[in-house]
GROMACS .gro file of N, CA and C in nm:
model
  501
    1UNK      N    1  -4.319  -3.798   2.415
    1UNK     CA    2  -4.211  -3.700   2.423
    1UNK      C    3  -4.081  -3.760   2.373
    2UNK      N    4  -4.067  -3.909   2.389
    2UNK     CA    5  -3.930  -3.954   2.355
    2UNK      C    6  -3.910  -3.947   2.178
    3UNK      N    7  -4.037  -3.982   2.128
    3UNK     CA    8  -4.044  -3.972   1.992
    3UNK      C    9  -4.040  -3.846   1.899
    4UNK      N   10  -4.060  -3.761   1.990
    4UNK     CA   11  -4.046  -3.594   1.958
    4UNK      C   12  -3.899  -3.566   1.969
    5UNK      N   13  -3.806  -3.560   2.084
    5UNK     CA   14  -3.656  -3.598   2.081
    5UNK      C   15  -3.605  -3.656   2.001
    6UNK      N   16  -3.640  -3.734   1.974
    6UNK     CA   17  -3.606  -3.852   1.823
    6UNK      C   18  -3.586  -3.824   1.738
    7UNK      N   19  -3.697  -3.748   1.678
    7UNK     CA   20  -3.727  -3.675   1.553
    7UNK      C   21  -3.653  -3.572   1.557
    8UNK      N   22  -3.623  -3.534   1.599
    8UNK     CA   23  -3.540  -3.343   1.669
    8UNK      C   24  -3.356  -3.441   1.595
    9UNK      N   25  -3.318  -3.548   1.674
    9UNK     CA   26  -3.221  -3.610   1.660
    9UNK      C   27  -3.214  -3.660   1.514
   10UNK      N   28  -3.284  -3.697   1.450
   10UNK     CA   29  -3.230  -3.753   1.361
   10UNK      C   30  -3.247  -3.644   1.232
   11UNK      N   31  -3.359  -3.586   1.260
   11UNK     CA   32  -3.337  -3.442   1.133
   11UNK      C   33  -3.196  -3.351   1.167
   12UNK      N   34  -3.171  -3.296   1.301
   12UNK     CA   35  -3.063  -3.272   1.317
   12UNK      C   36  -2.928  -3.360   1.239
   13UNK      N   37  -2.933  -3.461   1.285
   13UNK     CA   38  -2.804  -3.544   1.201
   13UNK      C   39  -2.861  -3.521   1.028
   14UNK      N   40  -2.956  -3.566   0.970
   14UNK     CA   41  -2.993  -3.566   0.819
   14UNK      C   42  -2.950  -3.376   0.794
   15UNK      N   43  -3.025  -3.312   0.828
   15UNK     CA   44  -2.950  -3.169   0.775
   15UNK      C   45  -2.834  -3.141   0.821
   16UNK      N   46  -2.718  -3.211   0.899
   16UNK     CA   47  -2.581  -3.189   0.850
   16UNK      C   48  -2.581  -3.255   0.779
   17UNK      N   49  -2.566  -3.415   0.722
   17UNK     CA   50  -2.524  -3.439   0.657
   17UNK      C   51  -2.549  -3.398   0.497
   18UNK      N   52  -2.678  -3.304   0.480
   18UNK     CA   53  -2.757  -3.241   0.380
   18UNK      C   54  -2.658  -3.096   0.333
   19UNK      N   55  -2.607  -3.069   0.503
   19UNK     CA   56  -2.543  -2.902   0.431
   19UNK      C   57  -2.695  -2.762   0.482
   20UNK      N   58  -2.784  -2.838   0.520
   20UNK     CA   59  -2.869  -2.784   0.540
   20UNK      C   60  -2.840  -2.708   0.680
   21UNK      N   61  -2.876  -2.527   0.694
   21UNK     CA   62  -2.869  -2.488   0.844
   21UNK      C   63  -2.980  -2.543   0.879
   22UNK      N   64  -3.031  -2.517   1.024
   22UNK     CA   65  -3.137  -2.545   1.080
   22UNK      C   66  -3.168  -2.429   1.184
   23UNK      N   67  -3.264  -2.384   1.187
   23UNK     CA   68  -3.327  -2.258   1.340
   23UNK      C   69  -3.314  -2.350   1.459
   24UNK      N   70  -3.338  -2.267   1.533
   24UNK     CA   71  -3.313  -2.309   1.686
   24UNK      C   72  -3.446  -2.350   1.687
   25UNK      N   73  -3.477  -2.500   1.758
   25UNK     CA   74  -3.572  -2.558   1.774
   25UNK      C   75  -3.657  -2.568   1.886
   26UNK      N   76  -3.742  -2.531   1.983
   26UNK     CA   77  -3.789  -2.527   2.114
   26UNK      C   78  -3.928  -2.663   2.138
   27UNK      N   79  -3.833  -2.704   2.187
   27UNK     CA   80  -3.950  -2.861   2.236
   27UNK      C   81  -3.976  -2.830   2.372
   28UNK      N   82  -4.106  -2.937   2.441
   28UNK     CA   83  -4.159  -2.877   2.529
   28UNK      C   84  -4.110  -3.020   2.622
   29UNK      N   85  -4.085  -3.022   2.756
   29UNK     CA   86  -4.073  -3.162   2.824
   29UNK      C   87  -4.127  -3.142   2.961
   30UNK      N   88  -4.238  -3.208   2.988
   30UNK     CA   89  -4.318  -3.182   3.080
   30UNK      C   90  -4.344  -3.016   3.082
   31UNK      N   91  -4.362  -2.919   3.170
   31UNK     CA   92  -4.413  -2.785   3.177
   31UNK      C   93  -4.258  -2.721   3.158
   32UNK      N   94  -4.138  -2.765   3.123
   32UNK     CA   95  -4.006  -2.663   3.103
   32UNK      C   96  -3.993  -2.681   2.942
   33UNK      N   97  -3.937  -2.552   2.934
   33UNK     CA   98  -3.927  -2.517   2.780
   33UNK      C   99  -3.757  -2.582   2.741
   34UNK      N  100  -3.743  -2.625   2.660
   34UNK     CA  101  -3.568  -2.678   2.660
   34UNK      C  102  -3.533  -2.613   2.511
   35UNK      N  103  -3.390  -2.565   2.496
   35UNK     CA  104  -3.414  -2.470   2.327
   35UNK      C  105  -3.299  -2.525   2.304
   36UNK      N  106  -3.289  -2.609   2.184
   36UNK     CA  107  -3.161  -2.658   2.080
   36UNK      C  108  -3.136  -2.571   2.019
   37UNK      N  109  -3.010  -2.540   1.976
   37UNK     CA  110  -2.959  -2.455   1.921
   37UNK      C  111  -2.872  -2.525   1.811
   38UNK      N  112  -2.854  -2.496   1.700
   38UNK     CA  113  -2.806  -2.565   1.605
   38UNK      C  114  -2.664  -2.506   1.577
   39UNK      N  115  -2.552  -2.546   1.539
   39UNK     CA  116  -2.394  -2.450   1.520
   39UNK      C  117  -2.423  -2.497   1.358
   40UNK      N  118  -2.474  -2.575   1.297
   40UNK     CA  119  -2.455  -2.620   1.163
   40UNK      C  120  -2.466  -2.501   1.019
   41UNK      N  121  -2.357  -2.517   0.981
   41UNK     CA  122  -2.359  -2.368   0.872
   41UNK      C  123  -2.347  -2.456   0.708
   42UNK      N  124  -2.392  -2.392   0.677
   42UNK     CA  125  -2.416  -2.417   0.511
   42UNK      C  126  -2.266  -2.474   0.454
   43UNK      N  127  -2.258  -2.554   0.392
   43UNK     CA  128  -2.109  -2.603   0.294
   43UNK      C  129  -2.134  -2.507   0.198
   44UNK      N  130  -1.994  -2.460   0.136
   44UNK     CA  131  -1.949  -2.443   0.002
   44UNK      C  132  -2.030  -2.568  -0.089
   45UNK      N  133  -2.102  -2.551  -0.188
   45UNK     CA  134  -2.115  -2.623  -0.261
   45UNK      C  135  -2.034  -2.620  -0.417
   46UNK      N  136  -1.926  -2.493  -0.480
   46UNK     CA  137  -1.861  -2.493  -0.524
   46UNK      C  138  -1.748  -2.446  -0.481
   47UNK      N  139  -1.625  -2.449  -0.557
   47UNK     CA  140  -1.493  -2.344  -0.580
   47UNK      C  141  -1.478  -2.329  -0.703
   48UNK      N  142  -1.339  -2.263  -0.711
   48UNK     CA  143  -1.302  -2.202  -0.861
   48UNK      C  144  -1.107  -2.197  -0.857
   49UNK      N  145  -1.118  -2.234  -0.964
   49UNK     CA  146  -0.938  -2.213  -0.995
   49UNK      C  147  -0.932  -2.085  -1.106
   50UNK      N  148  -0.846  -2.014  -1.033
   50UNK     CA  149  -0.798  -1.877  -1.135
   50UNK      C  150  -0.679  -1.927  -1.219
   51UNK      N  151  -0.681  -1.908  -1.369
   51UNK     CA  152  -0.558  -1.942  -1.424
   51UNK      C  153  -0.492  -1.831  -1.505
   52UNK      N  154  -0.374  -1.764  -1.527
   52UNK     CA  155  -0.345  -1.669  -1.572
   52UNK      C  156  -0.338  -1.668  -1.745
   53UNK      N  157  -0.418  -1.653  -1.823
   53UNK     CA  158  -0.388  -1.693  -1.973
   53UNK      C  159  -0.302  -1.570  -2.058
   54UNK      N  160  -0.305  -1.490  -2.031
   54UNK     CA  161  -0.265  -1.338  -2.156
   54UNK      C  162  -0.207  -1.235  -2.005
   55UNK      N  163  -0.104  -1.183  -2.041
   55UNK     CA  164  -0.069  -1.079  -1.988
   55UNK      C  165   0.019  -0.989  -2.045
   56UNK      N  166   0.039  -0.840  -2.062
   56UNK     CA  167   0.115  -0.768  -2.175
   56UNK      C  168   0.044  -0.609  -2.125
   57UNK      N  169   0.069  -0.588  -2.234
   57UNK     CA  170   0.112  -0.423  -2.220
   57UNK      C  171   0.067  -0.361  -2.361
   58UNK      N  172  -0.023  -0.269  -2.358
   58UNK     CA  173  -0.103  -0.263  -2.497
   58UNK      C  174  -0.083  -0.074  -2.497
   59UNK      N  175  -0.017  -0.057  -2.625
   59UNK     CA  176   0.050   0.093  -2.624
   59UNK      C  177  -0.063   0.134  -2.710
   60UNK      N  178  -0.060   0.336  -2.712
   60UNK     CA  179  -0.117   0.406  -2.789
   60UNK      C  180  -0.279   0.372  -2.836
   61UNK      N  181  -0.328   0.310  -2.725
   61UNK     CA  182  -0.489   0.319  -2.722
   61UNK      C  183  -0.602   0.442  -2.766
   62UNK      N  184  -0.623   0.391  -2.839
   62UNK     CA  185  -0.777   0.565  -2.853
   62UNK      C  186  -0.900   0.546  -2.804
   63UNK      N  187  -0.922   0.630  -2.680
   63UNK     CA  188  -1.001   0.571  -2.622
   63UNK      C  189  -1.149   0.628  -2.639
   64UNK      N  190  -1.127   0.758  -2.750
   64UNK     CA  191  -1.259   0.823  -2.796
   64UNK      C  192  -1.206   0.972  -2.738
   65UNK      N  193  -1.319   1.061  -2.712
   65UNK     CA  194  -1.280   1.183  -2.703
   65UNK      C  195  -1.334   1.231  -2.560
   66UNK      N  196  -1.247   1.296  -2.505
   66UNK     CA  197  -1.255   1.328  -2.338
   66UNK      C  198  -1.399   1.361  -2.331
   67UNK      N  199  -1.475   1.342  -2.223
   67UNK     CA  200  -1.584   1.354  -2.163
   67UNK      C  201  -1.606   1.483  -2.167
   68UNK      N  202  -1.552   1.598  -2.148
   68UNK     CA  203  -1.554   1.728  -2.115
   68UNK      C  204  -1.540   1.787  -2.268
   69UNK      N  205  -1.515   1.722  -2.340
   69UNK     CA  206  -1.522   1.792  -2.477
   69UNK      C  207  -1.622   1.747  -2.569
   70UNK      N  208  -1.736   1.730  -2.474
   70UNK     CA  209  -1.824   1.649  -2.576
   70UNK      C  210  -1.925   1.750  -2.718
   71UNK      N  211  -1.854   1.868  -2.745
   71UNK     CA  212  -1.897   1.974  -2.826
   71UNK      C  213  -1.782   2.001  -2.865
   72UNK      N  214  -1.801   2.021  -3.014
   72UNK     CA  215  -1.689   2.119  -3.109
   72UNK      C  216  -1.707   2.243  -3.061
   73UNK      N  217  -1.559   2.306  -3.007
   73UNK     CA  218  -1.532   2.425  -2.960
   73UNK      C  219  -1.412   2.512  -3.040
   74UNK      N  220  -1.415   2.598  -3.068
   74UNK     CA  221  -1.317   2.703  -3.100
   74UNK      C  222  -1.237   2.751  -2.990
   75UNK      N  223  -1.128   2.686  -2.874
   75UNK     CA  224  -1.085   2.768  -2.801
   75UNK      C  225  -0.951   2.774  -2.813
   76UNK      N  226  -0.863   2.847  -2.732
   76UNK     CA  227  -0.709   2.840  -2.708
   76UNK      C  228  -0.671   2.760  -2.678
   77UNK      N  229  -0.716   2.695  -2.593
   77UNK     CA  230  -0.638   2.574  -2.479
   77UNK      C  231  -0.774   2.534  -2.438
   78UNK      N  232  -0.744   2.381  -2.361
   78UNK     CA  233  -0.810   2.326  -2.235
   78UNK      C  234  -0.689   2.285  -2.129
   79UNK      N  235  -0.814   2.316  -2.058
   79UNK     CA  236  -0.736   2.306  -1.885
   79UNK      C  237  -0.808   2.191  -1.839
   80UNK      N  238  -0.651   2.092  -1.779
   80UNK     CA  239  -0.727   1.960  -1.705
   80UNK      C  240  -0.718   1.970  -1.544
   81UNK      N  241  -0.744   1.874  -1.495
   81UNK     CA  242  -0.706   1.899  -1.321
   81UNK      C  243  -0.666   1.765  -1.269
   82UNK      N  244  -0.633   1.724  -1.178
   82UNK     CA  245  -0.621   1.599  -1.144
   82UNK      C  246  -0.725   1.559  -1.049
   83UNK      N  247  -0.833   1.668  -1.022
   83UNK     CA  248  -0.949   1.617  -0.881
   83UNK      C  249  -1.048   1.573  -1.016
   84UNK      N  250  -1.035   1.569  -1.099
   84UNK     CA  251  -1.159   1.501  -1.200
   84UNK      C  252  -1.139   1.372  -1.236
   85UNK      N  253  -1.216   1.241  -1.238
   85UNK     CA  254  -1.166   1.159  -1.329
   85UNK      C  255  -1.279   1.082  -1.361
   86UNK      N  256  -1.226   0.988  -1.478
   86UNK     CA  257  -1.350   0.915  -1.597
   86UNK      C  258  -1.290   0.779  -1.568
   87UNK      N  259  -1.413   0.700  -1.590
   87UNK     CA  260  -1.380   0.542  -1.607
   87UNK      C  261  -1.391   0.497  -1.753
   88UNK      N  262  -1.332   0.453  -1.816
   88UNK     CA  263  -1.365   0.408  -1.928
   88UNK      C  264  -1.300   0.221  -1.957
   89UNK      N  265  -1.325   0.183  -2.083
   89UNK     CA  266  -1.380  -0.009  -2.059
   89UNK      C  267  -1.240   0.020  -2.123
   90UNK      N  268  -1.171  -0.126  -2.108
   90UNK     CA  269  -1.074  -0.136  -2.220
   90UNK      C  270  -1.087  -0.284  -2.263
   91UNK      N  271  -1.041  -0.319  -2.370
   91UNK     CA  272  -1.076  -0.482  -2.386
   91UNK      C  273  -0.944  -0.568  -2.422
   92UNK      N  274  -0.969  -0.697  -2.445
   92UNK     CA  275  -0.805  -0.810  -2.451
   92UNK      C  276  -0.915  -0.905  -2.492
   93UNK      N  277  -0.953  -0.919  -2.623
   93UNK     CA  278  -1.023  -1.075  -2.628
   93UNK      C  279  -1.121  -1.066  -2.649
   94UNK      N  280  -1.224  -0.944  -2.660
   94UNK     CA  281  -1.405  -0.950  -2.568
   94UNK      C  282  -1.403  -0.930  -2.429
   95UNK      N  283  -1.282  -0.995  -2.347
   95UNK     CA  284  -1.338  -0.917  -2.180
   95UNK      C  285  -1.293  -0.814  -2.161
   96UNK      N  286  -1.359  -0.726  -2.108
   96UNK     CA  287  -1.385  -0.590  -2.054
   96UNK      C  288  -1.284  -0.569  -1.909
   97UNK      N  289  -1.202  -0.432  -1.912
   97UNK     CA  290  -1.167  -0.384  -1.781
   97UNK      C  291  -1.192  -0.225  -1.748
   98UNK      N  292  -1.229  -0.218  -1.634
   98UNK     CA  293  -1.248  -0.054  -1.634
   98UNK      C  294  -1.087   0.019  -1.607
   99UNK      N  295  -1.051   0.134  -1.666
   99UNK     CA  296  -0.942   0.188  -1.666
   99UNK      C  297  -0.989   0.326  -1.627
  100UNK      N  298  -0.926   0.432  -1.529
  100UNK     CA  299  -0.948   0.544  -1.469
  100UNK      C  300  -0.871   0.622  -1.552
  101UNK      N  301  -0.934   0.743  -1.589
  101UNK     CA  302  -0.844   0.858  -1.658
  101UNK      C  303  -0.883   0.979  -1.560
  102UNK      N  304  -0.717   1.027  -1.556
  102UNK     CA  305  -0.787   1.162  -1.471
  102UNK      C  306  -0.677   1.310  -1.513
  103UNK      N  307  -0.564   1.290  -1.599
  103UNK     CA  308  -0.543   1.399  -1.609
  103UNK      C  309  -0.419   1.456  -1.491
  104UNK      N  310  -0.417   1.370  -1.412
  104UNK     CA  311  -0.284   1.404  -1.291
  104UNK      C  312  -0.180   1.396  -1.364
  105UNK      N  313  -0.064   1.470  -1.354
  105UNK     CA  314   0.040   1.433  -1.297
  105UNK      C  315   0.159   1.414  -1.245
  106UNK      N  316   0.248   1.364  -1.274
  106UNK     CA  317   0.339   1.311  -1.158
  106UNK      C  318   0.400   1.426  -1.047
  107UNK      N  319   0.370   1.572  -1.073
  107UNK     CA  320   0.330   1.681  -0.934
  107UNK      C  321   0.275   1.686  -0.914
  108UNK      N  322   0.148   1.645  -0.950
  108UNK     CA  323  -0.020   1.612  -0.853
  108UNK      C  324  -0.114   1.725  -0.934
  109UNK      N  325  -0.054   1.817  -1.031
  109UNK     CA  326  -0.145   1.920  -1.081
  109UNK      C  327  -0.227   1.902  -1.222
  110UNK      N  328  -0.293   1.956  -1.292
  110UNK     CA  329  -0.333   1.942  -1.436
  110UNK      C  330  -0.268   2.001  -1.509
  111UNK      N  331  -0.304   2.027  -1.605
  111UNK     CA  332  -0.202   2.094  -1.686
  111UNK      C  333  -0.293   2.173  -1.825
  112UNK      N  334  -0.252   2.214  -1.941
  112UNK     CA  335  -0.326   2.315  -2.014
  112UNK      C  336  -0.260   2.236  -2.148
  113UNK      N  337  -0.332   2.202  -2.256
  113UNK     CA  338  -0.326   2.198  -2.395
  113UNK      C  339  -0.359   2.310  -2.512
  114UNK      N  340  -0.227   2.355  -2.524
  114UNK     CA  341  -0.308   2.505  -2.665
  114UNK      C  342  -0.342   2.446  -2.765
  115UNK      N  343  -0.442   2.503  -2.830
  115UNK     CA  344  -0.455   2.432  -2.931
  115UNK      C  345  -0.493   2.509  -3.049
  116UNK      N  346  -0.532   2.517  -3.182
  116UNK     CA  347  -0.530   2.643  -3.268
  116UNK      C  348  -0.688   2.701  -3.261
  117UNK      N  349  -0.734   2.794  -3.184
  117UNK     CA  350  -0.808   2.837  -3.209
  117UNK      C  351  -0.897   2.889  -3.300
  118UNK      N  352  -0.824   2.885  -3.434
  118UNK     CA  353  -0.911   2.930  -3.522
  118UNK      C  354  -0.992   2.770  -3.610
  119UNK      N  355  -0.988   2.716  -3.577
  119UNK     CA  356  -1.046   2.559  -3.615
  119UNK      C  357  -1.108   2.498  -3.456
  120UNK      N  358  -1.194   2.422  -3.489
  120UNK     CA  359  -1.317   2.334  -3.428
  120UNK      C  360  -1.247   2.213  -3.372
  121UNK      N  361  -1.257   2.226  -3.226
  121UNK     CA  362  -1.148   2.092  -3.183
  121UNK      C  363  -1.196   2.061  -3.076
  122UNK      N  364  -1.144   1.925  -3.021
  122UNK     CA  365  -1.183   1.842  -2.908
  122UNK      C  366  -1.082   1.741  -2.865
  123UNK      N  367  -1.074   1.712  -2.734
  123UNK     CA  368  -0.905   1.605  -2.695
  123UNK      C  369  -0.950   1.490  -2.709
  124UNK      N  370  -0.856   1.416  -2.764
  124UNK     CA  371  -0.894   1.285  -2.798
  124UNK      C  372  -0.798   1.171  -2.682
  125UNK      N  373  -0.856   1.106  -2.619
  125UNK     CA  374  -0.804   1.058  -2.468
  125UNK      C  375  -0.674   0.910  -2.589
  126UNK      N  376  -0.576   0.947  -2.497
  126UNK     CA  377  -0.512   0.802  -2.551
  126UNK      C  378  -0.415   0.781  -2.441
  127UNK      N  379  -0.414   0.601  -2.423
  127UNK     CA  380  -0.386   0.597  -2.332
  127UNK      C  381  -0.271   0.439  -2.337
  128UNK      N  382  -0.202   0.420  -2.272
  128UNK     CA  383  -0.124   0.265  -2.191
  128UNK      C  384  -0.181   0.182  -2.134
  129UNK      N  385  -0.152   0.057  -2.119
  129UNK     CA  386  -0.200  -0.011  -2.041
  129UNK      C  387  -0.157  -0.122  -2.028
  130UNK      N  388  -0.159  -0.208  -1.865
  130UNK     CA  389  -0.075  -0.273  -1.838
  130UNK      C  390  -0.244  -0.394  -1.822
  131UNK      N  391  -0.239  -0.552  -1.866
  131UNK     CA  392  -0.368  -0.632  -1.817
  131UNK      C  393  -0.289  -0.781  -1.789
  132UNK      N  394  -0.418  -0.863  -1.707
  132UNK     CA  395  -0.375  -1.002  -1.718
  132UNK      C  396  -0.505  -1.035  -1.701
  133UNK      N  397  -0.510  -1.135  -1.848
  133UNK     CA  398  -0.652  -1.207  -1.838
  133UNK      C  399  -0.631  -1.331  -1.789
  134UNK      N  400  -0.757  -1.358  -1.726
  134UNK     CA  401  -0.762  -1.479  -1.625
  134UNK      C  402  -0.898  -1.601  -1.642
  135UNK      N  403  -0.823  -1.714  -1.708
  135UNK     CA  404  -0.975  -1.787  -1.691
  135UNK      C  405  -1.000  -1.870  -1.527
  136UNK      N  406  -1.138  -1.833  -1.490
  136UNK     CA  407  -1.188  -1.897  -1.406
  136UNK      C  408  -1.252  -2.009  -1.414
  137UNK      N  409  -1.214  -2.133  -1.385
  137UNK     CA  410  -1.324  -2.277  -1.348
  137UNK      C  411  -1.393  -2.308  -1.246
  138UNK      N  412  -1.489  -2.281  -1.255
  138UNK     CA  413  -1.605  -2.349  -1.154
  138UNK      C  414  -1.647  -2.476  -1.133
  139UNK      N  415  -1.615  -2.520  -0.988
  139UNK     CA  416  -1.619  -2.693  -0.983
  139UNK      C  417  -1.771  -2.707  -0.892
  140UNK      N  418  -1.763  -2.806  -0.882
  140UNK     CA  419  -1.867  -2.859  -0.823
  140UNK      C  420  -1.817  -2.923  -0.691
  141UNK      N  421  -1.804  -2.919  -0.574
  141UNK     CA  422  -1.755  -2.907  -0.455
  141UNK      C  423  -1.739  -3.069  -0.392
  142UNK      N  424  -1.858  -3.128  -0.421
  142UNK     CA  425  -1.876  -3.259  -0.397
  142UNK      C  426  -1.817  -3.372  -0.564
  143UNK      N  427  -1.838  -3.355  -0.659
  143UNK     CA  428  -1.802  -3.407  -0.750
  143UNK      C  429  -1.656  -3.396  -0.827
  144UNK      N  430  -1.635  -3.267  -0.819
  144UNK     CA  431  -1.522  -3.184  -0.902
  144UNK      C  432  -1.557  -3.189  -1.031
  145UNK      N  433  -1.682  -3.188  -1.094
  145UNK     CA  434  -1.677  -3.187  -1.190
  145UNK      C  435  -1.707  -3.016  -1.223
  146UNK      N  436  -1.653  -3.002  -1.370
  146UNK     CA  437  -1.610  -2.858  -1.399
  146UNK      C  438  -1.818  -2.764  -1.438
  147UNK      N  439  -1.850  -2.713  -1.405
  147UNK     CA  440  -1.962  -2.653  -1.398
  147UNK      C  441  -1.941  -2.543  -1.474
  148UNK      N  442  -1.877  -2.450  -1.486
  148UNK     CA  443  -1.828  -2.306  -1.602
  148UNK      C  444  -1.741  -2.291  -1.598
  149UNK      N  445  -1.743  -2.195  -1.732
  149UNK     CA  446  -1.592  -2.109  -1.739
  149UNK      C  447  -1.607  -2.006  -1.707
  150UNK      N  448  -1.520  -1.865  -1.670
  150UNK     CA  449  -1.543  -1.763  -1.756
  150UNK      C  450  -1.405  -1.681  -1.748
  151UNK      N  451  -1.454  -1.558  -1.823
  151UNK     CA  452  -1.275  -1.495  -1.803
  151UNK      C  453  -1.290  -1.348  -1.795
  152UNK      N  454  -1.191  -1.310  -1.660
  152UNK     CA  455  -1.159  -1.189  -1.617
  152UNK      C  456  -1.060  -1.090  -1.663
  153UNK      N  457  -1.057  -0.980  -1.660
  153UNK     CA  458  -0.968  -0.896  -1.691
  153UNK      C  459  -0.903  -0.796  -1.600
  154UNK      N  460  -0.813  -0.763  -1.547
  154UNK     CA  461  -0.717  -0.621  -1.491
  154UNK      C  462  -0.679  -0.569  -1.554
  155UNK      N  463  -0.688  -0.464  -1.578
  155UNK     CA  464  -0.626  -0.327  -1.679
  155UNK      C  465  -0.496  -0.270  -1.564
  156UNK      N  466  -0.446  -0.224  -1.585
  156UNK     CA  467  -0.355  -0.061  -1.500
  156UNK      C  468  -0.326   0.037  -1.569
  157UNK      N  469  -0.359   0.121  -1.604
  157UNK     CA  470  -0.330   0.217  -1.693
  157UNK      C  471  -0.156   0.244  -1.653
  158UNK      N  472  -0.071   0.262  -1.742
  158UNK     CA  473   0.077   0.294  -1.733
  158UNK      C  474   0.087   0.490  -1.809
  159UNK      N  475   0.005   0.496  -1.891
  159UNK     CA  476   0.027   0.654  -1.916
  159UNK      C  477  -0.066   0.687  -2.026
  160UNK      N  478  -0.103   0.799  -2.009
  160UNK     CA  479  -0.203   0.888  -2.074
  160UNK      C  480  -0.199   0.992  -2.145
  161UNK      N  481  -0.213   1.023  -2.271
  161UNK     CA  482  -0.260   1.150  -2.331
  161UNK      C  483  -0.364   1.191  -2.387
  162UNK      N  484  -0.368   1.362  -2.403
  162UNK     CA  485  -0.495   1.405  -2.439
  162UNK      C  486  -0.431   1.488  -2.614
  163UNK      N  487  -0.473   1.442  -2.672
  163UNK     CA  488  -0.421   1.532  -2.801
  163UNK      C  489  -0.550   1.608  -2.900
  164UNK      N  490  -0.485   1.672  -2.912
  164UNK     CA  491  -0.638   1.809  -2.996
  164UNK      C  492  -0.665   1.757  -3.127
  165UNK      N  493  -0.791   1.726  -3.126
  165UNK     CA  494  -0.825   1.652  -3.274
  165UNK      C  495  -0.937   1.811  -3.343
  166UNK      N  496  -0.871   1.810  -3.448
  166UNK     CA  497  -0.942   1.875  -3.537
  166UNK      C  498  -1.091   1.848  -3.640
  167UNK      N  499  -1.135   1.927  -3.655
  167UNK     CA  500  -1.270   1.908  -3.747
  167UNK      C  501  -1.240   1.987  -3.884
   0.00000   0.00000   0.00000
């Protein structure tokens, strides 16, 4: 039994010093049950440093043609709303940010675009935008040595239009 304790003791010490959790262990000593319980939780084996590289303000974007106009139509107008909205990507570099279009605003309502009905048309989304790209380094927790890169993006959209493109 002492050599069973033993063993319990020294794997206990080897998986902290491993980083390793461990289950609750139940050894037997004479006919009573005795239950170790382990507090030992996993280490971080990395981190990461965020660094700010590019930040700016990118005007008069085309972001393709509104979702809702995905057919050449002959009409008077379209009507937008502000309870609708689209995600669409925007880019700085190759990295990608999602940007929300919805058509609000600043009284909370939609609003109506005329447009010439006698010609084939569809809104073409264009938009503002506010980003800051960010490279991330990935270390190695015990070494510090650098393990990856990679790089993030934030968009904010600053303002939006929809303008009637013709066919």
């Amino acid at each position: 039994m002492k050599k069973t304790k033993k063993l319990i003791q020294i794997l206990s010490v080897l998986s902290l010093s491993l980083g390793i959790y461990t289950l609750p262990i139940a050894t037997a000593e004479n006919e009573h049950s005795q239950e170790i319980e382990s507090e030992i939780q996993p280490k971080a084996t990395t981190y990461s440093k965020t660094t700010v590289v590019a930040s700016g303000t990118v005007t008069n974007v085309n972001c393709g043609f509104h979702p809702d106009t995905a057919v050449w139509r002959r009409v008077a107008s379209y009507q937008y709303d502000y309870s609708r909205s689209y995600s669409i990507n925007v880019s700085v570099g190759g990295t990608y940010a999602s940007v929300s279009i919805s058509g609000a605003t600043s009284s909370g309502m939609g609003g109506t675009i005329n447009v010439d009905q006698t010609r084939d048309s569809k809104l073409l989304v264009n938009i503002d935008y506010k980003y800051t790209k960010y490279r991330v380094d990935v270390y190695d927790a015990y070494s510090n040595q650098l393990l990856n890169s990679y790089y993030t993006l934030t968009a904010t959209k600053t303002a939006e239009r929809f303008l009637p493109y013709y066919r």
